[in-house]
Amino acid sequence: MATFLYRLGRFAFRRRHFVALFWVALLALAGAGAAGAPAAGNSSFSIPGTEAQKAFDLLEERFPGSSADGATARVVFKAPDGQKMTDAGNKATVQDTVDALAGGSEVARVTDPYQGGGVSQDGGIAYASVTYEVSGMELEETSREALETAAQDARDAGLTVEIGGDALQAVPETGTAEIIGIGIAAIVLVITLGSLLAAGLPLLTAIVGVGIGVASITALASTLDLGSTTSILASMIGLAVGIDYALFVVSRYRAELAEGREREEAAGRAVGTAGSAVVFAGLTVVIALVGLSVVNIPMLTKMGIAAAATVAIAVLIALTLIPALLGYAGRRVRPAGEKSKLLGGGRGGEQKAQRPNMGTRWASFVVRRPLAVLLLGVVGLGAAAIPAASLELGLPDDGSQPTSTTQRRGYDLLSEGFGPGFNGPLVVVVDAKDSDDPQAVFKQAGEEIKGLDNVVDVAPAQPNKAGDTATITVIPDAKPSSVTTEDLVHDIRDAGAGIKADTDAEVLVTGATAMNIDVSQKLNDALVPYLVLVVGLAFLLLIVVFRSILVPLKAALGFLLSVLAALGAVVAVYQWGWLSGLMGVEETGPIMSMMPIFMVGVVFGLAMDYEVFLVTRIREAYVHGEKPRQAVVTGFRYSARVVTAAAVIMMAVFAGFIGSSDSMVRMIGFGLAVAVLFDAFVVRMAIVPAVLALLGTKAWWLPKWLDRALPNVDVEGESLSAHGDPKDEDKELVRV
């Protein structure tokens, strides 16, 4: 592989006009597709194989025209102090609002609060439910404007009016914090590479890669039903790895220049060595992201594949566009150790070059006291992971929105007037098609549910036209995301099992709350198989890369420490409320149910990035004859600075998404930033060298039969030591 990539790097350097034109054309093509595509909305949400989804599908079949998947809105009215919603003036205002809403072109139906029991017992709060014929993703902007206009007219009449539901769900925005993250990345690159031009190359190529990825996602959003969150997460991961991969190639290029090589040769060797590490690091990220498909939740699968495609683009750009741009830069990109005059180059450079750098000093300290460093790192991460034992999972609802939003204020008004469980009604679907007396079954189901704990109200059964299926609305006494409500869902399903045994009628629980509970359960059930699949595949891949059993095993165990500690930090902030004010957390509660499995996938891929970049340099020194402990020091001398810079950049990019308006994106940004902090600076920079120092030559042990069976991918670029300066590498590349 090193030889092929070496030729690819030389080819891209020499044929830079062709390579640059190719990527610019690809960016333009993706941009044109995105410009002509419909805007991304909120993707349809389905959970194959769950009871909630089965009930939802049954509603679609037995209640045609009910718009079961249509967007919904709850318009909540509150009377001024000293008045009631039943007063004549307020009642007239509500009626005008209902009439205005009912005239909408996409509205399926509107419930009148005074006819549908939508007025609180004290008369202070009322609500009208609006159901649309199309989903929130397909809802036209004119329908949203009509909804807001009707609410504003009621406000002008003196009422407090808020709107809940998904009809007004906005496309999440990341805000200016993302720009700050990129700015921090630029500063780190300048400090690390000592040149404004060299620092600009990783930023430029990362932006090109993310631009192609996000534009392609936008272009395909309508066709593939991709939600707006998909492009945000793809840009988050693509930007972070794109900068890092390019940084590793550029820094290796400067190191090759410092060895006295010609620029084309240096570009070839940089791609052949650092590029090999980029390929395998990228493969681990792609495996981790594509592996999310084992969960069998379409939305999560699409997010993973879209992000994986963006990572693949980042790898290809690092291998081709970076050497091409280095060809354009020429002598303006200086050898390692030299800075541009603007940044103080030429002043005491030789003395600084002779002095051991920070990476050398740190590695020397670790190999002298490996056991103490190892114990301190493991104990520290173990302490950070303690809150993860209290992890509670759920999915965000309007109650997790900022208090500045109308959705959150509407949620709070409904809780005030009707109780917290009113925001998460359970829809019980009774399928009595195979029963002898459907009406008796409907009555029996309602009575049994009424007798359960934690039930505030059970509405009368509403049968369909055929009379063989009915829906029963159940109001819990606790908020939707509570453990009490989850227990109630299981109690109803247990009662339904008894009804089925007696009457052959099937009782199913659905609704947004039940759907969230089923998602959490499905993600919990998939976590172990996902870990086995992803870690197993990556373990095999790392055996090929490092030609060792213990090094990949140590990498996997270190990752588990990182991800548990990061989950502990997420629980402490978003569930316990520690530092919640600093992080902008207005409402603590269960952790988003897809957070653990998503973090496992992404963090594993990123952790293996640092493992590959750092340990390949150590192995390179070991393969070239250095003793194990000295190889650790040598590896750190050449890679610690760059790995540290890469980690800081990744943390800055992820932390930038904490400013997003979407609670899911905020939590993921925080979790990934903390995970990179733990993994890069505790596991890879402390635990890894300590373990390698303790293991010595045993770290690189591999059974002889396995050594013979494994392909030699030559990540260290050993085959390049015999390479001269071929004069027609581009022709050879075409033949390959």
XYZ file of C-alpha atoms in Angstrom, residues 14-705:
692
model
C 3.035 16.536 -10.615
C -0.434 16.597 -12.177
C -1.788 19.154 -9.723
C -3.808 21.089 -12.326
C -5.790 17.978 -13.226
C -6.331 16.962 -9.566
C -7.385 20.437 -8.444
C -9.744 20.776 -11.421
C -11.326 17.414 -10.585
C -12.148 18.406 -6.985
C -13.365 21.884 -7.964
C -15.632 20.337 -10.614
C -16.964 17.823 -8.093
C -17.683 20.622 -5.602
C -19.451 22.655 -8.302
C -21.518 19.640 -9.382
C -22.588 18.867 -5.804
C -23.351 22.551 -5.195
C -25.505 22.758 -8.316
C -27.425 19.663 -7.202
C -27.958 21.146 -3.747
C -29.096 24.500 -5.148
C -31.823 22.857 -7.204
C -33.001 20.440 -4.509
C -35.848 21.009 -2.019
C -34.756 22.104 1.452
C -34.123 19.324 3.960
C -36.733 18.929 6.644
C -37.325 16.437 9.406
C -37.016 12.911 8.058
C -39.808 10.422 8.572
C -39.282 8.411 11.707
C -39.949 4.682 11.802
C -38.766 1.864 14.027
C -39.264 -1.469 12.259
C -39.983 -4.405 14.537
C -41.407 -2.449 17.488
C -44.915 -2.552 18.908
C -45.343 1.213 18.585
C -44.553 1.046 14.854
C -46.859 -1.957 14.375
C -49.713 -0.030 16.008
C -48.935 3.038 13.919
C -49.091 0.971 10.720
C -52.376 -0.577 11.880
C -53.861 2.897 12.362
C -52.875 3.792 8.800
C -54.633 0.655 7.539
C -57.811 0.637 9.664
C -58.388 4.398 9.948
C -57.826 5.645 6.374
C -57.742 9.401 6.041
C -56.895 9.900 9.714
C -53.475 11.381 8.773
C -51.732 9.290 11.411
C -48.366 10.479 10.136
C -49.475 14.076 9.623
C -47.933 17.048 11.397
C -49.694 18.165 14.577
C -49.974 21.393 16.521
C -51.511 22.236 19.869
C -52.574 25.834 20.141
C -52.682 26.569 23.897
C -54.657 29.544 25.246
C -54.352 31.090 28.714
C -56.811 33.649 30.008
C -55.595 36.908 31.605
C -55.457 37.030 35.401
C -58.924 37.100 36.945
C -60.589 35.709 33.798
C -61.514 32.255 32.547
C -61.402 30.712 29.110
C -65.145 30.101 29.412
C -65.865 33.852 29.512
C -67.842 34.971 26.472
C -65.143 37.247 25.046
C -62.361 34.687 25.404
C -64.590 31.949 24.033
C -65.338 34.045 20.956
C -61.623 34.681 20.393
C -60.865 30.937 20.572
C -63.714 30.184 18.179
C -62.355 32.712 15.671
C -58.935 31.069 15.939
C -60.380 27.578 15.395
C -62.326 28.779 12.344
C -59.213 30.446 10.901
C -57.136 27.300 11.404
C -59.802 25.013 9.908
C -59.624 26.930 6.632
C -56.016 25.919 5.949
C -55.396 24.039 2.696
C -53.359 21.266 4.362
C -55.419 20.999 7.569
C -57.159 17.639 8.103
C -59.120 18.620 11.226
C -59.190 21.005 14.185
C -60.716 20.134 17.567
C -62.821 22.757 19.343
C -61.694 23.052 23.008
C -65.303 23.566 24.187
C -66.606 20.453 22.448
C -63.634 18.111 22.902
C -62.925 18.601 26.607
C -60.012 20.916 25.963
C -60.569 23.298 28.898
C -58.748 22.838 32.224
C -60.774 22.242 35.398
C -60.039 25.720 36.742
C -61.003 27.253 33.402
C -57.751 29.145 33.031
C -56.239 27.210 30.113
C -57.662 25.681 26.930
C -56.161 24.090 23.831
C -57.121 23.281 20.251
C -55.459 20.377 18.374
C -54.643 20.807 14.693
C -53.854 17.784 12.500
C -52.416 18.251 9.026
C -52.719 15.985 5.995
C -48.963 15.943 5.408
C -45.951 15.297 7.609
C -43.907 18.060 9.178
C -41.234 17.562 6.504
C -43.771 18.185 3.711
C -45.711 21.002 5.383
C -45.664 24.157 3.287
C -44.372 27.399 4.753
C -47.743 29.050 4.108
C -49.383 26.582 6.530
C -46.861 27.437 9.246
C -47.397 31.146 8.620
C -51.193 30.700 8.854
C -50.765 28.881 12.179
C -48.586 31.653 13.604
C -50.896 34.371 12.262
C -53.953 32.794 13.914
C -52.075 32.586 17.215
C -50.937 36.195 16.952
C -54.488 37.399 16.305
C -55.576 35.679 19.534
C -52.668 37.315 21.388
C -53.755 40.689 20.067
C -57.182 39.991 21.577
C -55.579 39.704 25.034
C -54.920 35.972 25.454
C -51.584 34.257 26.077
C -51.124 31.842 23.154
C -48.351 29.285 22.582
C -47.957 26.511 19.995
C -46.657 23.002 20.662
C -46.263 19.982 18.403
C -44.071 19.340 15.392
C -45.766 21.667 12.896
C -43.421 24.538 13.827
C -40.326 22.379 14.278
C -37.509 24.424 12.786
C -34.378 23.275 10.991
C -31.658 23.318 13.675
C -29.085 26.095 13.553
C -25.537 25.840 14.853
C -24.982 29.538 15.420
C -21.697 31.444 15.592
C -20.023 28.955 17.941
C -19.193 26.726 14.962
C -17.287 29.619 13.367
C -15.403 30.104 16.647
C -14.425 26.413 16.556
C -12.990 26.796 13.064
C -11.161 29.940 14.191
C -9.540 28.053 17.079
C -8.575 25.301 14.643
C -6.885 27.886 12.415
C -4.857 29.285 15.326
C -3.737 25.792 16.381
C -2.708 24.978 12.817
C -0.625 28.143 12.543
C 1.150 27.395 15.841
C 1.744 23.758 14.896
C 2.925 24.271 11.316
C 4.630 27.646 11.804
C 3.254 29.012 8.538
C 0.043 30.727 7.536
C 0.062 29.013 4.142
C 0.725 25.526 5.548
C -1.994 26.092 8.154
C -4.436 27.178 5.481
C -4.130 23.975 3.452
C -5.867 21.636 5.972
C -8.614 24.194 6.523
C -9.155 24.707 2.800
C -9.242 21.003 1.960
C -11.492 20.189 4.933
C -13.964 22.864 3.836
C -13.895 21.495 0.262
C -14.538 17.959 1.535
C -17.355 18.999 3.860
C -18.786 21.187 1.099
C -18.959 18.225 -1.279
C -20.386 15.944 1.408
C -23.022 18.335 2.732
C -24.014 19.555 -0.730
C -24.474 15.933 -1.862
C -26.601 15.200 1.224
C -28.706 18.298 0.531
C -29.137 17.298 -3.113
C -30.308 13.806 -2.125
C -32.295 14.826 0.973
C -35.724 14.681 -0.654
C -35.015 11.495 -2.623
C -33.523 9.549 0.298
C -35.636 11.180 3.054
C -32.620 12.633 4.855
C -33.354 14.967 7.771
C -31.666 18.295 8.408
C -29.743 16.785 11.351
C -28.009 14.386 8.940
C -26.085 17.172 7.194
C -25.170 18.854 10.501
C -23.649 15.678 11.922
C -21.880 14.904 8.635
C -20.333 18.386 8.640
C -19.359 18.044 12.320
C -17.463 14.789 11.793
C -16.255 15.557 8.270
C -14.771 18.910 9.279
C -12.957 17.438 12.286
C -11.403 14.456 10.501
C -10.794 16.444 7.308
C -8.582 18.942 9.137
C -6.820 16.195 11.066
C -6.066 13.966 8.069
C -4.731 16.873 6.047
C -2.671 18.034 9.025
C -0.941 14.666 9.313
C 0.007 14.618 5.632
C 1.247 18.233 5.641
C 3.290 17.748 8.814
C 4.884 14.565 7.404
C 5.664 16.427 4.176
C 7.495 19.106 6.165
C 9.381 16.390 8.073
C 10.467 14.817 4.772
C 11.643 18.235 3.547
C 13.689 18.575 6.742
C 15.396 15.288 5.800
C 16.654 17.013 2.643
C 14.347 15.447 0.057
C 13.070 17.160 -3.068
C 9.503 18.442 -2.842
C 7.903 15.929 -5.193
C 9.698 13.077 -3.446
C 8.667 14.498 -0.046
C 5.021 14.653 -1.161
C 5.167 11.043 -2.345
C 6.714 9.826 0.904
C 4.284 11.864 3.012
C 1.318 10.245 1.264
C 3.002 6.823 1.355
C 3.556 6.935 5.133
C 1.143 9.370 6.792
C -1.330 8.653 3.992
C -1.294 4.947 4.871
C -2.195 5.848 8.444
C -4.938 8.152 7.116
C -6.437 5.316 5.054
C -6.628 2.905 7.977
C -7.762 5.573 10.423
C -10.494 6.562 7.979
C -11.490 2.925 7.546
C -12.042 2.535 11.287
C -14.282 5.625 11.327
C -16.228 4.389 8.289
C -16.674 0.927 9.849
C -17.940 2.490 13.068
C -20.414 4.779 11.275
C -21.725 2.281 8.723
C -22.027 -0.252 11.554
C -24.849 1.886 12.995
C -27.088 0.162 10.437
C -27.182 -2.950 12.667
C -29.533 -1.046 14.991
C -32.156 -1.133 12.199
C -33.436 2.385 12.792
C -33.544 3.969 9.315
C -32.831 7.509 10.530
C -29.708 6.386 12.411
C -28.557 4.271 9.461
C -28.856 7.231 7.099
C -26.988 9.514 9.501
C -24.170 6.977 9.815
C -23.816 6.317 6.078
C -23.923 10.038 5.227
C -21.229 10.831 7.809
C -19.148 7.835 6.628
C -19.311 9.082 3.036
C -18.073 12.507 4.181
C -15.179 10.831 6.028
C -14.309 8.828 2.899
C -14.191 12.071 0.906
C -11.881 13.571 3.568
C -9.506 10.593 3.158
C -9.419 10.925 -0.646
C -8.796 14.652 -0.410
C -5.910 14.142 2.024
C -4.325 11.652 -0.401
C -4.761 13.695 -3.597
C -5.718 17.340 -3.147
C -3.205 17.995 -0.347
C -0.142 16.910 -2.426
C -1.556 18.866 -5.381
C -1.836 22.048 -3.297
C 1.637 21.430 -1.874
C 2.824 21.479 -5.468
C 1.230 24.877 -5.962
C 2.678 26.167 -2.672
C 6.250 25.258 -3.634
C 8.916 26.710 -1.348
C 6.389 28.697 0.667
C 5.721 25.546 2.732
C 8.913 25.200 4.759
C 10.623 22.134 6.257
C 9.758 21.095 9.817
C 11.443 23.321 12.391
C 11.374 26.391 10.160
C 8.850 29.162 10.580
C 7.932 31.903 8.186
C 9.504 35.302 8.834
C 6.062 36.635 9.739
C 5.951 34.181 12.647
C 9.521 34.686 13.819
C 11.367 32.322 11.498
C 15.164 32.449 11.409
C 15.657 33.513 15.057
C 17.425 30.875 17.113
C 16.037 28.063 14.958
C 19.116 25.838 15.228
C 19.234 25.996 19.023
C 15.529 25.134 19.221
C 16.012 22.206 16.840
C 18.704 20.720 19.086
C 16.546 20.972 22.207
C 14.224 17.996 23.017
C 10.656 18.961 22.276
C 7.722 18.582 24.658
C 6.717 15.224 23.173
C 10.192 13.810 23.795
C 10.271 15.063 27.373
C 6.805 13.741 28.138
C 7.457 10.299 26.618
C 10.755 10.046 28.514
C 8.908 10.780 31.744
C 6.233 8.152 31.011
C 8.679 5.351 30.118
C 10.557 6.023 33.367
C 7.363 5.756 35.479
C 4.954 3.706 33.351
C 3.100 1.978 36.191
C 2.319 5.204 38.063
C 1.108 6.932 34.866
C -1.010 3.915 33.927
C -2.696 3.688 37.327
C -3.333 7.433 37.502
C -4.896 7.468 34.027
C -7.121 4.430 34.634
C -8.282 5.644 38.058
C -8.985 9.157 36.736
C -11.087 7.885 33.823
C -12.805 5.412 36.125
C -13.830 8.248 38.446
C -15.152 10.281 35.494
C -17.186 7.261 34.358
C -19.038 6.839 37.695
C -22.067 9.010 36.704
C -22.627 6.705 33.695
C -23.964 4.096 36.141
C -27.000 6.388 36.627
C -27.668 6.730 32.893
C -31.358 7.142 31.997
C -32.340 7.133 28.332
C -35.161 8.897 26.497
C -35.826 11.054 23.445
C -36.159 14.844 23.567
C -39.636 16.356 23.432
C -40.949 19.914 23.685
C -40.093 19.849 27.399
C -36.384 19.813 26.532
C -36.643 22.898 24.309
C -35.280 26.253 25.522
C -37.798 28.308 27.497
C -37.529 31.005 24.827
C -39.414 28.809 22.316
C -43.177 28.763 21.919
C -43.094 24.937 21.899
C -41.606 24.858 25.402
C -43.984 27.511 26.723
C -46.930 25.605 25.268
C -45.652 22.427 26.934
C -45.438 24.204 30.290
C -48.955 25.676 29.961
C -50.440 22.246 29.230
C -48.608 20.795 32.246
C -49.973 23.617 34.382
C -53.554 23.191 33.230
C -53.907 19.459 32.651
C -50.964 17.794 34.419
C -47.522 16.778 33.160
C -48.762 13.544 31.570
C -51.023 15.455 29.208
C -47.979 16.294 27.058
C -47.388 12.608 26.376
C -50.734 10.838 25.851
C -50.580 7.140 25.082
C -52.611 5.833 22.156
C -53.849 2.294 22.765
C -54.967 0.501 19.600
C -57.307 -2.464 20.145
C -57.458 -4.823 17.160
C -60.594 -6.930 17.737
C -60.939 -8.193 14.165
C -60.592 -11.818 15.298
C -62.843 -11.352 18.342
C -66.480 -12.455 18.586
C -67.631 -9.260 20.373
C -65.408 -6.243 19.511
C -67.509 -3.778 21.552
C -67.124 -5.880 24.691
C -63.369 -6.097 24.079
C -63.097 -2.313 23.726
C -64.958 -1.844 27.024
C -62.859 -4.494 28.801
C -59.609 -2.891 27.598
C -60.673 0.555 28.797
C -61.684 -0.738 32.231
C -58.460 -2.701 32.744
C -56.346 0.316 31.800
C -58.327 2.521 34.199
C -57.426 0.146 36.999
C -53.685 0.519 36.460
C -51.472 2.737 38.601
C -50.261 6.135 37.344
C -53.285 6.704 35.058
C -55.053 10.079 35.243
C -57.699 9.622 32.563
C -58.842 7.064 29.975
C -60.956 8.368 27.086
C -63.841 6.258 25.714
C -62.889 3.896 22.884
C -63.185 5.394 19.396
C -63.937 2.575 16.907
C -63.354 2.747 13.161
C -66.118 2.520 10.551
C -65.807 -1.251 10.327
C -66.147 -1.515 14.100
C -63.276 -3.999 14.401
C -60.580 -1.636 15.698
C -60.630 1.172 18.247
C -58.272 3.722 19.756
C -58.195 4.572 23.471
C -56.322 7.673 24.638
C -54.635 7.291 28.029
C -53.253 10.234 30.033
C -50.417 9.289 32.424
C -49.859 11.202 35.655
C -46.130 11.818 34.962
C -44.255 13.645 32.227
C -43.506 11.753 28.984
C -39.784 11.218 29.652
C -40.232 9.845 33.190
C -39.545 6.282 34.328
C -43.097 6.190 35.746
C -44.599 6.686 32.279
C -42.305 4.007 30.854
C -43.522 1.591 33.535
C -47.124 2.423 32.642
C -46.508 1.549 28.976
C -45.165 -1.851 30.029
C -48.127 -2.354 32.397
C -50.623 -1.665 29.585
C -48.801 -4.109 27.325
C -48.843 -6.748 30.070
C -52.582 -6.213 30.508
C -52.987 -6.475 26.737
C -51.338 -9.893 26.770
C -54.023 -11.109 29.169
C -56.814 -9.633 27.006
C -55.408 -11.390 23.943
C -55.340 -14.711 25.763
C -59.026 -14.280 26.706
C -60.478 -12.701 23.545
C -57.934 -13.087 20.676
C -57.912 -9.288 20.429
C -54.543 -7.555 20.203
C -53.804 -4.495 22.350
C -50.966 -2.263 21.115
C -49.553 0.957 22.602
C -48.255 3.722 20.350
C -47.953 7.506 20.249
C -44.829 9.657 20.494
C -44.139 8.638 24.089
C -44.416 4.899 23.420
C -42.354 5.327 20.257
C -39.582 6.985 22.274
C -39.646 4.174 24.837
C -39.374 1.561 22.086
C -36.496 3.422 20.451
C -34.601 3.476 23.735
C -35.180 -0.241 24.253
C -34.125 -1.092 20.714
C -30.952 0.954 21.047
C -30.156 -0.722 24.365
C -30.644 -4.163 22.832
C -28.436 -3.282 19.849
C -25.541 -1.816 21.848
C -23.731 -5.080 22.642
C -24.056 -6.592 19.109
C -22.912 -3.260 17.678
C -19.887 -3.158 19.978
C -18.965 -6.728 19.065
C -19.290 -6.045 15.340
C -17.465 -2.720 15.209
C -14.746 -3.481 17.737
C -14.269 -6.937 16.226
C -13.827 -5.638 12.668
C -11.567 -2.810 13.776
C -9.562 -5.229 15.949
C -8.881 -7.393 12.894
C -7.978 -4.309 10.868
C -5.541 -3.095 13.532
C -3.901 -6.530 13.716
C -3.128 -6.104 10.018
C -1.857 -2.534 10.561
C 0.315 -3.139 13.642
C 1.050 -6.857 13.153
C 0.409 -7.363 16.844
C -2.247 -8.872 19.121
C -1.705 -6.846 22.273
C -1.560 -3.373 20.674
C -5.070 -3.649 19.110
C -6.373 -5.176 22.360
C -4.941 -2.273 24.342
C -6.459 0.162 21.821
C -9.930 -1.358 22.274
C -9.743 -1.357 26.089
C -8.525 2.251 26.082
C -11.477 3.211 23.904
C -13.926 1.650 26.378
C -12.408 3.770 29.146
C -12.741 6.909 27.012
C -16.344 6.363 26.008
C -17.482 5.440 29.550
C -15.785 8.534 30.977
C -17.366 10.703 28.272
C -20.811 9.224 28.972
C -20.220 9.962 32.644
C -19.569 13.608 31.794
C -22.728 13.759 29.650
C -24.825 12.326 32.493
C -23.284 14.744 35.013
C -24.150 17.792 32.866
C -27.379 16.894 31.049
C -28.996 14.565 33.601
C -27.615 15.703 36.958
C -27.307 19.374 35.996
C -23.632 19.957 36.851
C -22.355 23.061 35.013
C -25.751 23.219 33.308
C -25.746 27.024 33.287
C -22.352 27.130 31.582
C -23.466 24.599 28.961
C -26.839 26.252 28.352
C -28.840 23.290 29.695
C -32.228 24.685 30.763
C -33.935 21.366 31.484
C -32.163 18.277 32.815
C -33.606 14.852 32.152
C -32.923 11.533 30.451
C -30.040 11.349 28.002
C -31.044 11.107 24.350
C -31.494 7.387 23.728
C -29.305 7.235 20.636
C -26.450 9.064 22.388
C -24.602 6.020 23.807
C -24.583 4.015 20.595
C -23.788 7.056 18.464
C -20.947 8.037 20.780
C -19.615 4.480 20.753
C -19.498 4.527 16.950
C -17.991 7.953 16.435
C -15.619 7.918 19.418
C -14.339 4.481 18.486
C -13.496 5.683 15.006
C -11.795 8.841 16.268
C -9.946 6.950 19.029
C -8.525 4.584 16.449
C -7.439 7.644 14.440
C -5.119 8.741 17.220
C -4.042 5.161 17.885
C -3.045 4.656 14.252
C -1.276 8.005 13.873
C 0.641 7.708 17.132
C 1.491 4.019 17.237
C 2.478 3.727 13.557
C 5.241 6.270 14.263
C 6.326 4.222 17.290
C 6.230 0.993 15.286
C 8.118 2.660 12.463
C 10.968 3.428 14.879
C 10.811 -0.108 16.313
C 10.852 -1.740 12.865
C 13.916 0.319 11.962
C 15.857 -1.173 14.881
C 15.205 0.938 17.970
C 14.560 -0.659 21.365
C 10.913 -0.648 22.530
C 11.197 2.181 25.082
C 13.355 4.299 22.795
C 10.867 3.700 19.969
C 8.107 5.159 22.191
C 10.184 8.306 22.759
C 11.039 8.584 19.058
C 7.417 8.132 18.056
C 6.350 10.882 20.432
C 9.113 13.188 19.222
C 7.674 13.119 15.712
C 3.951 12.720 16.365
C 2.971 14.063 19.814
C 2.837 17.692 18.686
C 0.712 16.877 15.673
C -1.609 14.494 17.551
C -2.076 17.121 20.267
C -2.897 19.757 17.665
C -5.301 17.370 15.926
C -7.090 16.665 19.213
C -7.408 20.356 20.096
C -8.782 21.045 16.621
C -11.308 18.230 16.882
C -12.396 19.390 20.336
C -12.817 22.950 19.073
C -14.912 21.825 16.097
C -17.154 19.569 18.195
C -17.500 22.140 20.983
C -18.667 24.646 18.376
C -21.852 22.611 17.929
C -22.790 23.085 21.595
C -24.262 26.393 20.414
C -26.770 24.626 18.136
C -30.484 25.275 18.562
C -31.129 21.522 18.446
C -30.821 19.730 21.805
C -29.628 16.508 20.159
C -26.839 18.272 18.265
C -25.802 20.182 21.424
C -25.513 16.998 23.453
C -23.588 15.157 20.726
C -21.194 18.101 20.296
C -20.458 18.178 24.031
C -20.118 14.403 24.318
C -17.718 14.111 21.386
C -15.579 17.061 22.554
C -15.198 15.530 26.032
C -14.537 12.078 24.554
C -11.702 13.440 22.386
C -10.256 15.202 25.441
C -10.198 11.970 27.447
C -9.075 9.721 24.621
C -6.343 11.877 23.134
C -4.788 13.309 26.273
C -5.337 10.534 28.826
C -5.561 7.286 26.869
C -3.360 7.851 23.806
C -0.847 10.306 25.281
C -0.492 8.664 28.728
C -1.917 5.149 28.985
C -0.685 3.989 25.554
C 3.021 4.847 26.059
C 2.873 3.497 29.622
C 1.468 0.154 28.439
C 3.964 -0.076 25.553
C 6.830 0.659 27.953
C 5.633 -2.053 30.348
C 5.132 -4.637 27.604
C 8.442 -3.991 25.821
C 9.003 -6.375 22.892
C 5.904 -8.389 23.889
C 3.767 -5.504 22.577
C 4.729 -6.467 19.029
C 4.291 -10.223 19.430
C 2.380 -12.022 16.688
C 2.080 -15.805 16.192
C 4.212 -16.929 13.244
C 1.327 -18.648 11.495
